Amino acid sequence: MILNDFIKKETEWLKGEGPYSNIAISTRVRVARNIKGHLYYDRADSKQREDTLGAVTANMKRNKFLQGALFLRIKDLSDLDRVFLVERHLMSREHTQDVAHKGLVIDEKEIISAMLNEEDHIRFQVLQSGFNIVEAWRIVDEIDTDLGQHLPFDFSNEYGYLTSCPTNTGTGLRASVMLHLSGLVISGQIENVFDAISKLGLTMRGFYGEGTEALGDFFQISNQVALGHSEMDILDNLERIIHKIISREEKTRENLIKKHKQETSDRIKRSYETLKSASIITSAETIKLLSAVRFGADLGIIKDIDTATINEVLLLTQPAHLQKITGETIAPHERDMKRADLIHERLGKK
Amino acid sequence: MKCDNCGKNEATVHLTEVINDNITKLHLCETCARTKSEEMQSHFGLTDLLSGLMDFEPGMTGEAKHDLMTKCPGCGMTYFDFQHSGRLGCGACYEVFSKNLNELLRKIHGSDKHVGKMPFKGKDVLKKQEDLQRLKGELRDLVRAEEFEKASVLRDRIKDMEGKLGGA
């Protein structure tokens, strides 16, 4: 299977590079587009869905930014491969359901990807390592403009880009930054951030885990408003607020080292030791412990491991990745043992 | 408005259930809405939130009811359908449901007017629409000046442009 090569590849956005990569793991910018004259996915029948997929695919294959990209049909992928792509942030969980007419385009570096026939005809995203909204938007804008020259996007002068759900109408734009905010969680300031965010046209949610739980202190902050402001204004607003959150996190980290070094260091070192000595470990525990280690690496408490390796282990220890690596479908309990093996192997190398 | 369930918190989520034409309205605070949603074993998603943002009163006026039941010529959807699915059916829905949608868009985004990027094709069409308006003005002037020969040439050109724009 073609996706087997993915596991060996270094994922561009996990490199631990880019501005503020100690706190900002990755930046994602996506736009939602529909094709004029084609019914939206939910409303379309099989034939119409297939027509849309054909028209969009043909145009994308011509796009100069997508030469060498992989064009996949979700129905051709195994269940494992589908979850694998979700774990890699290349498609949504919704895209693994009702798959007969769904498509996915992934460029060689996994920076650009497009879901075809998800909620909208095209959901097209750019991923960047670190806090990099401007660069992510630059690439999105360029490809979008190019696509718009050949595909008649559904657009009205009044409402802008028309989307299946009115929450995306207008710019069709959603930008998200994934942040690691252990300092703000430990110091009890995260609730204030949550409160402030919702008043500023943004949303914030835990990256791992369900509902309000934020496993490992990883959060995703995104714009909520897509209409009535230009793309630049929306991105600028998000960027300014995230800058503030990052600088607050940085100050809190400094403070923790200055005033609570013993406690902070104890917590981090224990997590690191548990991670290295565990022989059975769940995905949730891995995320929690790796979060502490990542925090410790930035504070200089843990010196023998870098951010890129931690990011990589975070990705590889997820269920579908683990099964791709071992090359077999394994039961959860056995998976927990294989996960521990993989952690030893990766952390031991450093 | 207080939450129907706990009676303590402010109700921010307004759910409308339609079972065999019986309409039940439920006003809940976020915590209770979540609990109820879990109880119902259904996911507490955008659709529920959207229904919360949309007005659907059992005692609404005839005109409002008519607006709810008007079918989109593009896809056959009604605004009533949309209230339950949370998804529009096609681009034409935006025009047909504009009255209801404007209000909803303002609640979601604080605005119902796009500011920002336009697609290449959109820009092109816009430019042509502007040209068309200008030419129509010229046509009126020519007719007024009784320059019928020139006017007929211009009229054909306008017809031709309108035909092309319609198919754009």
Coordinates of N, CA, C and O in Angstrom, one line a residue, chain A residues 33 36 38-40 42-43 119 137 140-142 144-145 148-171 224-231, chain B residues 34 46 50 74-78 81-82 85-92 94-95 97-99 101-102 104-106 108-122 126 129 168:
Chain A
R33 N -14.4 25.7 -0.1 CA -14.9 26.2 -1.4 C -15.9 25.2 -2.0 O -15.7 24.0 -1.8
K36 N -19.8 26.2 -8.3 CA -21.0 26.8 -8.7 C -21.8 25.8 -9.6 O -21.2 25.1 -10.4
H38 N -23.1 23.0 -8.7 CA -23.1 21.6 -8.2 C -23.8 21.7 -6.8 O -23.4 22.5 -6.0
L39 N -24.6 20.7 -6.6 CA -25.3 20.7 -5.2 C -24.2 20.4 -4.2 O -23.2 19.7 -4.5
Y40 N -24.5 20.9 -3.0 CA -23.5 20.6 -1.9 C -23.6 19.2 -1.5 O -24.6 18.5 -1.7
D42 N -24.0 17.1 1.1 CA -25.1 16.5 1.8 C -26.4 16.3 0.9 O -27.2 15.4 1.1
R43 N -26.6 17.3 0.0 CA -27.8 17.3 -0.8 C -27.7 16.6 -2.1 O -28.7 16.2 -2.7
E119 N -17.7 18.1 3.9 CA -18.9 18.9 4.0 C -19.0 19.9 2.8 O -20.1 20.2 2.3
W137 N -0.9 31.1 5.2 CA -1.9 31.8 4.4 C -1.3 32.2 3.0 O -2.0 32.1 2.0
V140 N -1.8 29.1 0.9 CA -3.2 28.8 0.7 C -3.7 29.8 -0.4 O -4.4 29.4 -1.4
D141 N -3.4 31.1 -0.2 CA -3.9 32.1 -1.1 C -3.4 31.9 -2.5 O -4.2 32.0 -3.5
E142 N -2.2 31.5 -2.7 CA -1.6 31.3 -4.0 C -2.3 30.2 -4.7 O -2.8 30.3 -5.9
D144 N -5.2 28.8 -3.9 CA -6.7 29.1 -4.1 C -6.9 30.0 -5.3 O -7.9 29.8 -6.1
T145 N -6.1 31.0 -5.5 CA -6.2 31.9 -6.6 C -6.1 31.1 -7.9 O -6.8 31.3 -8.8
G148 N -9.1 29.0 -8.5 CA -10.3 29.8 -8.8 C -10.2 30.3 -10.3 O -11.3 30.8 -10.8
Q149 N -9.1 30.2 -10.9 CA -9.0 30.6 -12.3 C -9.6 29.6 -13.3 O -10.0 29.9 -14.4
H150 N -9.7 28.3 -12.8 CA -10.2 27.3 -13.6 C -11.5 26.7 -13.1 O -12.2 26.1 -13.9
L151 N -11.7 26.8 -11.8 CA -13.0 26.2 -11.3 C -13.9 27.4 -10.9 O -13.5 28.3 -10.2
P152 N -15.1 27.4 -11.3 CA -16.0 28.4 -10.9 C -16.5 28.3 -9.5 O -17.5 27.5 -9.2
F153 N -15.9 28.9 -8.6 CA -16.3 28.8 -7.2 C -17.6 29.4 -6.9 O -17.9 30.4 -7.5
D154 N -18.4 28.8 -6.0 CA -19.7 29.4 -5.6 C -19.4 30.7 -4.8 O -18.8 30.6 -3.7
F155 N -19.7 31.8 -5.4 CA -19.3 33.1 -4.7 C -20.4 34.1 -5.0 O -21.0 34.2 -6.1
S156 N -20.8 34.9 -3.9 CA -21.7 36.0 -4.2 C -21.1 37.2 -3.7 O -20.3 37.2 -2.7
N157 N -21.4 38.3 -4.3 CA -20.8 39.6 -3.9 C -21.2 40.0 -2.5 O -20.4 40.6 -1.8
E158 N -22.4 39.6 -2.1 CA -22.9 39.9 -0.8 C -22.3 39.0 0.3 O -21.8 39.6 1.3
Y159 N -22.3 37.7 0.1 CA -21.9 36.8 1.1 C -20.5 36.2 1.0 O -20.0 35.5 1.9
G160 N -19.9 36.5 -0.1 CA -18.5 35.9 -0.3 C -18.6 34.5 -0.8 O -19.5 34.1 -1.5
Y161 N -17.6 33.7 -0.3 CA -17.6 32.2 -0.7 C -18.8 31.5 0.0 O -18.9 31.7 1.2
L162 N -19.6 30.8 -0.8 CA -20.7 30.2 -0.2 C -20.4 28.7 0.3 O -19.7 28.0 -0.5
T163 N -20.8 28.4 1.5 CA -20.4 27.1 2.0 C -21.6 26.4 2.5 O -22.7 27.0 2.8
S164 N -21.5 25.1 2.7 CA -22.6 24.3 3.1 C -23.1 24.7 4.5 O -24.3 24.8 4.7
C165 N -22.2 25.0 5.4 CA -22.6 25.5 6.7 C -22.4 27.0 6.9 O -21.3 27.4 6.5
P166 N -23.3 27.7 7.3 CA -23.2 29.2 7.4 C -22.1 29.7 8.3 O -21.7 30.8 8.3
T167 N -21.5 28.8 9.2 CA -20.4 29.2 10.0 C -19.1 29.4 9.2 O -18.2 30.1 9.7
N168 N -19.1 28.9 8.0 CA -17.9 29.2 7.1 C -18.1 30.2 6.0 O -17.2 30.5 5.3
T169 N -19.3 30.6 5.9 CA -19.7 31.6 4.8 C -18.8 32.8 4.9 O -18.4 33.3 5.9
G170 N -18.4 33.4 3.7 CA -17.7 34.6 3.6 C -16.3 34.3 3.1 O -16.1 34.1 1.9
T171 N -15.3 34.3 4.0 CA -14.0 33.9 3.5 C -13.8 32.4 3.4 O -12.8 32.0 2.8
Q224 N -13.3 32.1 14.8 CA -14.6 31.6 14.6 C -15.4 32.4 13.6 O -16.3 31.8 12.9
V225 N -15.0 33.6 13.5 CA -15.7 34.5 12.5 C -15.1 34.4 11.2 O -13.8 34.4 11.0
A226 N -15.9 34.2 10.1 CA -15.4 34.1 8.8 C -15.9 35.1 7.8 O -15.5 35.3 6.7
L227 N -16.9 35.9 8.3 CA -17.7 36.8 7.4 C -17.6 38.2 8.0 O -17.6 38.4 9.2
G228 N -17.5 39.2 7.1 CA -17.5 40.6 7.6 C -16.1 41.2 7.9 O -16.0 42.3 8.2
H229 N -15.1 40.4 7.8 CA -13.7 40.8 8.0 C -12.9 40.2 6.9 O -13.2 39.1 6.4
S230 N -11.9 40.9 6.4 CA -11.1 40.4 5.4 C -10.2 39.3 5.9 O -10.0 39.2 7.2
E231 N -9.6 38.5 5.0 CA -8.7 37.4 5.5 C -7.6 38.0 6.3 O -7.2 37.4 7.4
Chain B
R34 N -25.4 19.9 27.4 CA -24.4 18.8 27.2 C -24.9 17.5 27.8 O -24.8 16.4 27.2
L46 N -22.9 21.0 15.9 CA -23.2 22.3 15.3 C -24.7 22.4 15.0 O -25.2 23.5 15.2
L50 N -26.8 25.4 16.0 CA -27.4 26.3 15.0 C -28.9 26.4 15.2 O -29.5 27.5 15.1
G74 N -32.9 25.6 -6.7 CA -31.7 24.9 -7.1 C -31.6 23.5 -6.6 O -31.2 22.6 -7.3
C75 N -32.1 23.3 -5.4 CA -32.0 22.0 -4.8 C -33.2 21.4 -4.1 O -33.2 20.3 -3.6
G76 N -34.3 22.2 -4.1 CA -35.5 21.7 -3.5 C -35.6 21.8 -2.0 O -36.5 21.4 -1.3
M77 N -34.6 22.4 -1.4 CA -34.5 22.5 0.1 C -35.4 23.6 0.6 O -35.5 24.6 -0.1
T78 N -35.9 23.5 1.8 CA -36.6 24.6 2.5 C -35.8 25.1 3.7 O -34.9 24.3 4.1
D81 N -36.0 22.6 6.4 CA -35.1 21.5 6.3 C -33.7 21.9 6.8 O -33.1 21.1 7.5
F82 N -33.3 23.1 6.4 CA -32.0 23.6 6.8 C -31.9 23.7 8.4 O -30.9 23.3 9.0
S85 N -31.0 20.2 9.5 CA -29.8 19.6 9.0 C -28.6 20.5 9.3 O -27.5 20.0 9.5
G86 N -28.8 21.8 9.4 CA -27.7 22.7 9.6 C -26.8 22.9 8.4 O -25.8 23.5 8.4
R87 N -27.2 22.3 7.3 CA -26.4 22.4 6.0 C -27.3 22.9 4.9 O -28.5 22.4 4.8
L88 N -26.8 23.8 4.1 CA -27.5 24.3 3.0 C -27.3 23.4 1.8 O -26.3 22.6 1.8
G89 N -28.2 23.4 0.8 CA -28.1 22.5 -0.3 C -27.3 22.9 -1.5 O -26.8 22.1 -2.2
C90 N -27.3 24.2 -1.7 CA -26.6 24.7 -2.9 C -26.4 26.2 -2.8 O -27.0 26.8 -1.9
G91 N -25.7 26.8 -3.7 CA -25.5 28.3 -3.7 C -26.8 29.1 -3.8 O -26.9 30.1 -3.2
A92 N -27.8 28.6 -4.5 CA -29.0 29.3 -4.7 C -29.8 29.5 -3.4 O -30.5 30.4 -3.2
Y94 N -28.8 30.5 -0.7 CA -28.4 31.8 0.0 C -29.3 32.9 -0.5 O -29.7 33.8 0.3
E95 N -29.7 32.9 -1.7 CA -30.6 33.9 -2.3 C -32.0 33.7 -1.8 O -32.6 34.7 -1.3
F97 N -33.2 32.0 0.8 CA -33.4 32.1 2.2 C -32.7 33.4 2.8 O -32.5 33.4 4.0
S98 N -32.4 34.4 2.0 CA -31.6 35.5 2.4 C -32.2 36.2 3.7 O -31.4 36.5 4.6
K99 N -33.5 36.3 3.8 CA -34.1 37.0 4.9 C -33.7 36.3 6.2 O -33.2 36.9 7.2
L101 N -31.4 33.9 6.5 CA -30.0 33.7 6.6 C -29.2 34.9 7.1 O -28.3 34.8 7.9
N102 N -29.7 36.1 6.7 CA -29.0 37.3 7.1 C -29.0 37.4 8.6 O -27.9 37.8 9.2
L104 N -29.3 35.0 10.8 CA -28.4 33.9 11.3 C -26.9 34.3 11.2 O -26.2 34.1 12.1
L105 N -26.6 34.8 10.0 CA -25.2 35.1 9.7 C -24.7 36.2 10.7 O -23.6 36.2 11.2
R106 N -25.6 37.2 10.9 CA -25.3 38.2 11.9 C -25.0 37.7 13.3 O -24.2 38.1 14.0
I108 N -24.0 34.6 14.0 CA -22.7 33.8 14.0 C -21.5 34.7 13.9 O -20.5 34.6 14.6
H109 N -21.5 35.6 12.9 CA -20.3 36.4 12.5 C -20.3 37.8 12.9 O -19.3 38.5 12.8
G110 N -21.5 38.3 13.3 CA -21.6 39.7 13.6 C -21.8 40.6 12.4 O -21.6 41.8 12.4
S111 N -22.0 39.9 11.2 CA -22.1 40.6 10.0 C -22.8 39.7 8.9 O -22.7 38.5 9.1
D112 N -23.4 40.3 7.9 CA -23.9 39.5 6.8 C -23.4 40.0 5.5 O -24.0 39.7 4.4
K113 N -22.3 40.7 5.5 CA -21.7 41.2 4.3 C -20.2 40.8 4.2 O -19.4 41.0 5.1
H114 N -19.9 40.2 3.0 CA -18.5 39.8 2.8 C -17.5 40.9 2.5 O -17.8 41.8 1.8
V115 N -16.4 40.8 3.2 CA -15.3 41.8 2.9 C -14.1 40.8 2.8 O -13.8 40.0 3.6
G116 N -13.4 41.0 1.7 CA -12.3 40.1 1.5 C -12.1 39.6 0.1 O -12.6 40.2 -0.8
K117 N -11.4 38.5 0.0 CA -11.0 38.0 -1.3 C -12.2 37.6 -2.2 O -13.2 37.3 -1.7
M118 N -11.9 37.8 -3.5 CA -12.9 37.4 -4.5 C -12.1 36.4 -5.4 O -11.0 36.6 -5.7
P119 N -12.8 35.4 -5.9 CA -12.1 34.5 -6.8 C -11.9 35.2 -8.2 O -12.6 36.2 -8.5
F120 N -11.0 34.7 -8.9 CA -10.6 35.3 -10.2 C -11.9 35.4 -11.1 O -12.2 36.5 -11.6
K121 N -12.6 34.3 -11.1 CA -13.8 34.3 -11.9 C -14.8 35.4 -11.4 O -15.5 36.0 -12.2
G122 N -14.9 35.5 -10.1 CA -15.8 36.4 -9.5 C -15.5 37.8 -9.9 O -16.3 38.6 -10.3
L126 N -17.8 40.3 -11.9 CA -18.1 41.6 -11.4 C -17.8 42.8 -12.3 O -18.6 43.7 -12.5
Q129 N -20.3 42.8 -15.0 CA -21.6 43.3 -14.5 C -21.5 44.8 -14.5 O -22.5 45.5 -14.8
A168 N -22.1 32.0 -16.9 CA -20.8 32.0 -16.2 C -20.7 31.2 -14.9 O -21.8 31.1 -14.3

